[in-house]
Every structure is written in structure tokens, then in C-alpha cells.
């Protein structure tokens, strides 16, 4: 599909025509249409009492997506108006489904009491307004988010015709905010690392061929916006206003493209939150060379965070995750997604892991305490957006309490600090006294049992506010007072079954059975008891005394709730005033969780500390594939066979050239792809600051990691498997350098043999002479092994196998040398190809191995016409088997059922 077509279809903003008000529509429907016209790109959740209702095309789309009933209400221009609805109390479950299916939802609430609307006249409509635009990148509710993963909103911006583009990304649910400037052709790599939930892009970029690939890969999450929203001047003003700065230099040095991206991001957040902004950290500028560059294809091939099926289970992240908090899991995912390139920073992380590994009792106490830590970052974000409740205040209280407890764990009983690495000590200092006064305030103010929403009341602790306690006593005494009044009325009327009840329509009322109603409607009792309602099985009354009491009870309850909400607002303000400290504390707890979790992983899986430096070494002793190793243990398939790998780019002291390029041969199923991937994963783990699955590892930092492993086509873009392979290989050869690590598997296999061999040959030469990268190159082209004689930095390696009684046994061991054959027929036999096919394949292979392939093929074609039946093993061509002879002697019509069954058994014995 061309980028012009993409611009015309996939990336267009939804803008379905919205019916305009007409003379035959009700005032309520006219109000709906006016609000809908202001939000044409979103489904409108229109609040109607206890339901959110949708109309017209929105109703049809939502009903189909949610699998709910599509009905109708009223008419417009003579046609029925389609309608569907979802309950307010469970709307988040429906929101989740809609967001996951790519919809945006505008939530329209009633912003006044219906009683106020009635005062304006009989046809007045309750005032409503959109209070929030829910989009995939601006979610904050726990029910809509993956607690263990960040949900980023990203913006891609370009200013003028400059070579750089700015990418800004923020997690609205945690406040994390970062920005980077990269070359246009590197945008896809950065977006793959960020993995945003929603991507904002200027509509004029959609037709730019430089961005077609990157935008195509993220087409499902694109939100195109007018180019004016990406103006860098407006972006600068927004940044200054939001962070209350006179000049941007207070935040750092940003390019115009970065400022434009940040401004567009803030503008969109303010738009979707209808004027409210979450607590965002100041944007942190990321440099392109701060992290190992991993292109989208490599991330997918290595299955870092998701498998090729799109599942988390089975990915590297799933295997290494031992975190006990949501924030710690997000921190671990961020480290894995952006492995560092600074040896000093990497080793600081390794120091922390090693320290926790050596202090097992402390590590266990820390992890046990961390399990009690709630997600402070997301609670803080909800409070800042006005969507938080009492439980979010409790999350801040409990998180701070856990932080103080952990700070105490890191101190000896005598008061002296345990000798800790720099990073651990810095995190301890951040949590030691963070929000101590706030923690005490929240602890005193909040009740033990808390409702979800503040409007439900009952969340302020007893004895915290005397005035509130007094109102509660009056409200809570109502039951006793009502019971006494009920007894008084029963004695007065002589009706022992008289009850005082309550409902939302009549409030408090007296209820008797129909046979007891007549006395209350007759003087003198009718002067006291006022008839209100007659039902089939009950008659209801009230009294002046009951009405006055009900008023006092209602007033006390309303005033109590009003006072509680005032206390809630005050507590929220106190939290937001201390938001910077709370955010720093939450980040410190996440880092401590990630570090202690990686230490736990190292202890559990026998990982060792890698030596990471600025050289060109890549020396692995006893390396293992972390995912495959765990899968083998889980399925009781025996231990993983470890292997060594030395791709060091520095020449050794003995004067012999370093073998930075390995040419790996061997049969399928022998473990070539596993060996390639495991060394790439070890590099990723080492540079994210983790111990690695190896006996020993020394790695000079890798600046770019490239992988061309596995076969896949791209039919949507008109690319065959071979074309995809060539595009990815071209990217490697054009971008890889001496500090890169490259793994290539069977380059050239998707085309004619000699074409493929020629491409593979030239690729190996280029990697050796031009790129000079550390590389593993797996192939079935055994002819390539001859290159070791002329390329001094290339070494032949092979996967060891043994033959036993005609079968091949895979040892999964890597050894120096080259394979003498590919054992393809043996592997085909293991896969279950029919014996006749295997036998014929052996004949063909023998003939082909004798020399002139073209003559051999001609000979084979003359010898064997297509579809000629082949003789099976154990009998000559044309000879009939015993079973066939027996079948010729059978007369089916003469067989009884018992004889037919006996015949089947006899034929079976002849096979």
C-alpha cells in the first residue's frame, strides 16, 4: 500500500457526519447533537441517569463492538434513532473493550442537579458537558491498564526540512515524561523501543515517504492531528506555562523538533482531560547513543517483551521478571527495552544487584516488605486529574509507610549504614523521610474501611473532625429515633403491623396493609396521618412530625457528606503539594524492587556478573539461552547444553588475528538459531544491568544490535519472504559498525541456490571488511567455509552431531570447524516424511553429489516421470504384496459381518 493511500484511509481522523438538530427532535436530542458535533472523532457516552447512552452511528458501532443490544429511541427526520447504553456503575469494563478495539470515547456527564433544571421550566434539559476524552494513550484507571507495563502517549514532530525529528512520550498514569531527537530514518527504531499505546503525528507527515515504514508499523495506534498543533512556538509557550518557567533553559537544551513534540503532547493531554493536566515530571532529554539501538525486526526476532505470537508468556521479560510491585515491573521493562551503552552506569546497576545477592537475609526482608507497597505513581496521577478516591489517598499513605520501613531495613540496628553501593544509598536517602508528615496526616484522617469514591462518604476516621462526628451521630441516631416513632404510631393507631420505611421517591413514610388503611383515612386519625400513596398490597402515609424528622436526618447526612468532601479536597491538596517527593519516593522503590528482583533471579538461575567495559570484547564462557533453558526444565527435557562464544574485536596478545566473525554450519534442529539468539540476549541482559546466564562473560559495550533470524513475509506491503530478508540485511550492512553485534541466520535461502550463495558470500565479505562488526553468521552454504582461508578475522564453527545406526543425534555443542553435510534427509525422516519419499531423496542426493548438477537433474527427470508409483521397502518394483494378493481373492458380498472382521485382522497382520 502506498503512503498516499495510507493518508487517504487508515490515518484519517474519524469524522462521520453528525445529524444536525431538526424541528422534530426533543430538546434532549438537540443537546446531544450539539455536543456530538464538537467531538466527531469519538463515541459519545451521553449520561442519562444511571446509564451512558449512545445514539445514531455511535450506537451502531458500540453495539457491534460490545455485543450489546441495539434498540431505538424517538425519531429524527422521520427515521428511528438507533440507541444503546451501558450502566454507569460498570462502564469501565465497556470502555476497556472499546479502547482495545481502537475507539476513542468522549464521556459526557450531567453537570447540574435535575431539580435545578426543572426550576427553569418543564422542557428544560439538565446541563451536560464532556468531562474527559478517553483515548488509548491517556488512560489512568487500573481497570483499563496493565499494572506491570507503562502506557505511553507519544508525539512525533518535525520542524521545517531539518534532518532531525522530535519524539516525546509520557505515561499519563505515572507522570514519566521524556523526549529525544533522532534522524528521520531512526524514528522507527525509537518508536519500537518506546512501544507507545497511542502515537500523535501531524497530518502532513502521513504523505512523507521517509516516515511511511515507521507509521505503517504503528497504524493501529495513530492519532493524526492538524500540523498547527505541532508548532514549536506554541510548544515553547506550553512548556513554560505548565512548568512555570520564564525560559526553557531551566529544563535543558532542546531542539525545535523536541519542543514541538513536547508541546503537542501537552496540548493533547489538556484536550483529552478537558483542561486538567496530570502531575508530570519535567521532560528528561534522552540522547540517541544513551541506549543500545535495536531495530523493530530485531526486537521481534529476539522476543524481548513479547513472543512472535504477541504474548508476554515465553518472552525474555517474562522469564527474568521477579519483581513484586507493579512499579518495579515497569522499571524492569524499561531497562530491558533500553539497554545502556555507558559502562559506568551499567556497572553501578550491577553493583546494586551484586550487593543484594550477597545479602540474602536483607534481600528477603526487603522483598517481603515491598509486597505491601501500592502503586503510588498511578494513585498520584488519578488524584491530580480529579479522578482519585479515598483508596488512592490510602495508597499514598501505605506507600510512604512501606518506604520508611525499607529505609529502616537498610540501616544496622546500631544506627550505622550497611556498606551499600551508591545507587542503593541514593534510593535509601530518597525514601528515608519522604512525606513523613503527610503519611501521619493521612493515617490519622482515613478510616480503616474505605469506599471507592469520595461521594460515597464514610472514609474519614472517627474523632478526626469533631463537627463531622456530631453530624454523624445525628444521622446515625436516625434508626433509633425512627424505631421509637414507629412504636409510638403503632400504639396511637392500634395497628401493631405499622412500619416506617424509606425509599428514594417518598423518603421516610408510614406503611400499613390495605385492611388497616381505612381508620387512618377517617377522623380523628386522618388529622394526623396524611395519605401519600395506595398500592395493591400497601397504603402509605406521612405526618408533619415524620416529615420534620426526615428533613433533619437528610440535612445531617448531606452536611456530613459535604464536610467529608471538604476534608477529602484538603487531603488531596496536601498530597499534590508534596507530589515531587512522592514521585521520587515511588521511583526509588521501583529501582530497589528491580535491583533486588534481578539479584533473586541471579541466585535462582545461577546467573553471573558480566564484565562490561568500553573495549571490543565479546567473550562468553558456558553461555545459555535463558528462555529455552527454563522451558527445558519446565518440561523435564534435560539440562540445557551451554556453549562458548568469542567474537572479541581486539587482537589477542599472541599476535593472532581475533575471530570477530563466526561462520556457523550444521544441520537444522542442531541449535544454530538458539546459539545465535542466546548470545544476543546475553548482550542485552548485560547492558540492561543484569547478571547473565553464563559461567563467565566479558562484553565491550554494543552500540547497535542487529538480528536477521527467521522467515516472514509482509503481504500487506507486497513483500515476499525473500524481499523482507533482503531489506533487513540491507539495513544491517548500511548501519552496522565495529561496536555493533550482528546475528544472521541463513541469508540467501529464499531464492535460487547460486543466487543465494552469491548474496551470502558477498554479505560475509562486507561484514568482515567494511562493517568490521562482531557477528555470528549461520548458513547451510558449506561453500562459504572456504572464506576462512582469505578472511583472517573469520572462524568456522559447527554444531556437533553424531550418527548412530542411520539416525542423527544432535549434541547441541558448538565446536571449531565446519560441517561436512547438512543432514537434511535425516531431519526430514525425524519430521515424519513417508519412507518412500526419504528413500527417493537419498537416491537423488547420491546422484547430485557425483558432480554435474544440471546433467544429474536431466538424468533424474528422464529416469522418473512425474507421479510414477514408487516401490516400497521390502519388495521389488511391480511385485504385489501379500495383502494385495489376499484382497484379490475376496468376494465382499459373500462375507458375513463376523467374517469381514476376521479378514480385517488378517490383512493387518500381513502389513
PDB file of C-alpha atoms in Angstrom, residues 15 155 162 194 200 275 297 303 313 352 410 455 469 535-536 565 572 708 876 884:
ATOM      1  CA  UNK A  15     -15.233  12.264  11.053  1.00  0.00           C
ATOM      2  CA  UNK A 155       4.187  12.516  19.714  1.00  0.00           C
ATOM      3  CA  UNK A 162      15.662  19.567   9.028  1.00  0.00           C
ATOM      4  CA  UNK A 194       9.070   3.197  23.428  1.00  0.00           C
ATOM      5  CA  UNK A 200       0.279  11.606  17.786  1.00  0.00           C
ATOM      6  CA  UNK A 275      -8.355  21.478  30.900  1.00  0.00           C
ATOM      7  CA  UNK A 297      12.759  -6.508  13.398  1.00  0.00           C
ATOM      8  CA  UNK A 303      11.159 -11.783  21.600  1.00  0.00           C
ATOM      9  CA  UNK A 313       4.463 -15.504  28.346  1.00  0.00           C
ATOM     10  CA  UNK A 352      23.457  -2.957  43.379  1.00  0.00           C
ATOM     11  CA  UNK A 410      18.959  -0.647  55.091  1.00  0.00           C
ATOM     12  CA  UNK A 455     -19.051  10.771  47.120  1.00  0.00           C
ATOM     13  CA  UNK A 469     -18.604  13.262  64.346  1.00  0.00           C
ATOM     14  CA  UNK A 535     -50.571   0.209  46.211  1.00  0.00           C
ATOM     15  CA  UNK A 536     -52.076  -3.245  45.708  1.00  0.00           C
ATOM     16  CA  UNK A 565     -15.737  16.035  50.748  1.00  0.00           C
ATOM     17  CA  UNK A 572      -5.714  15.826  48.025  1.00  0.00           C
ATOM     18  CA  UNK A 708      18.113 -11.389  10.860  1.00  0.00           C
ATOM     19  CA  UNK A 876      10.674 -55.317  -5.863  1.00  0.00           C
ATOM     20  CA  UNK A 884      -2.847 -57.121  -2.147  1.00  0.00           C
TER      21      UNK A 884
END
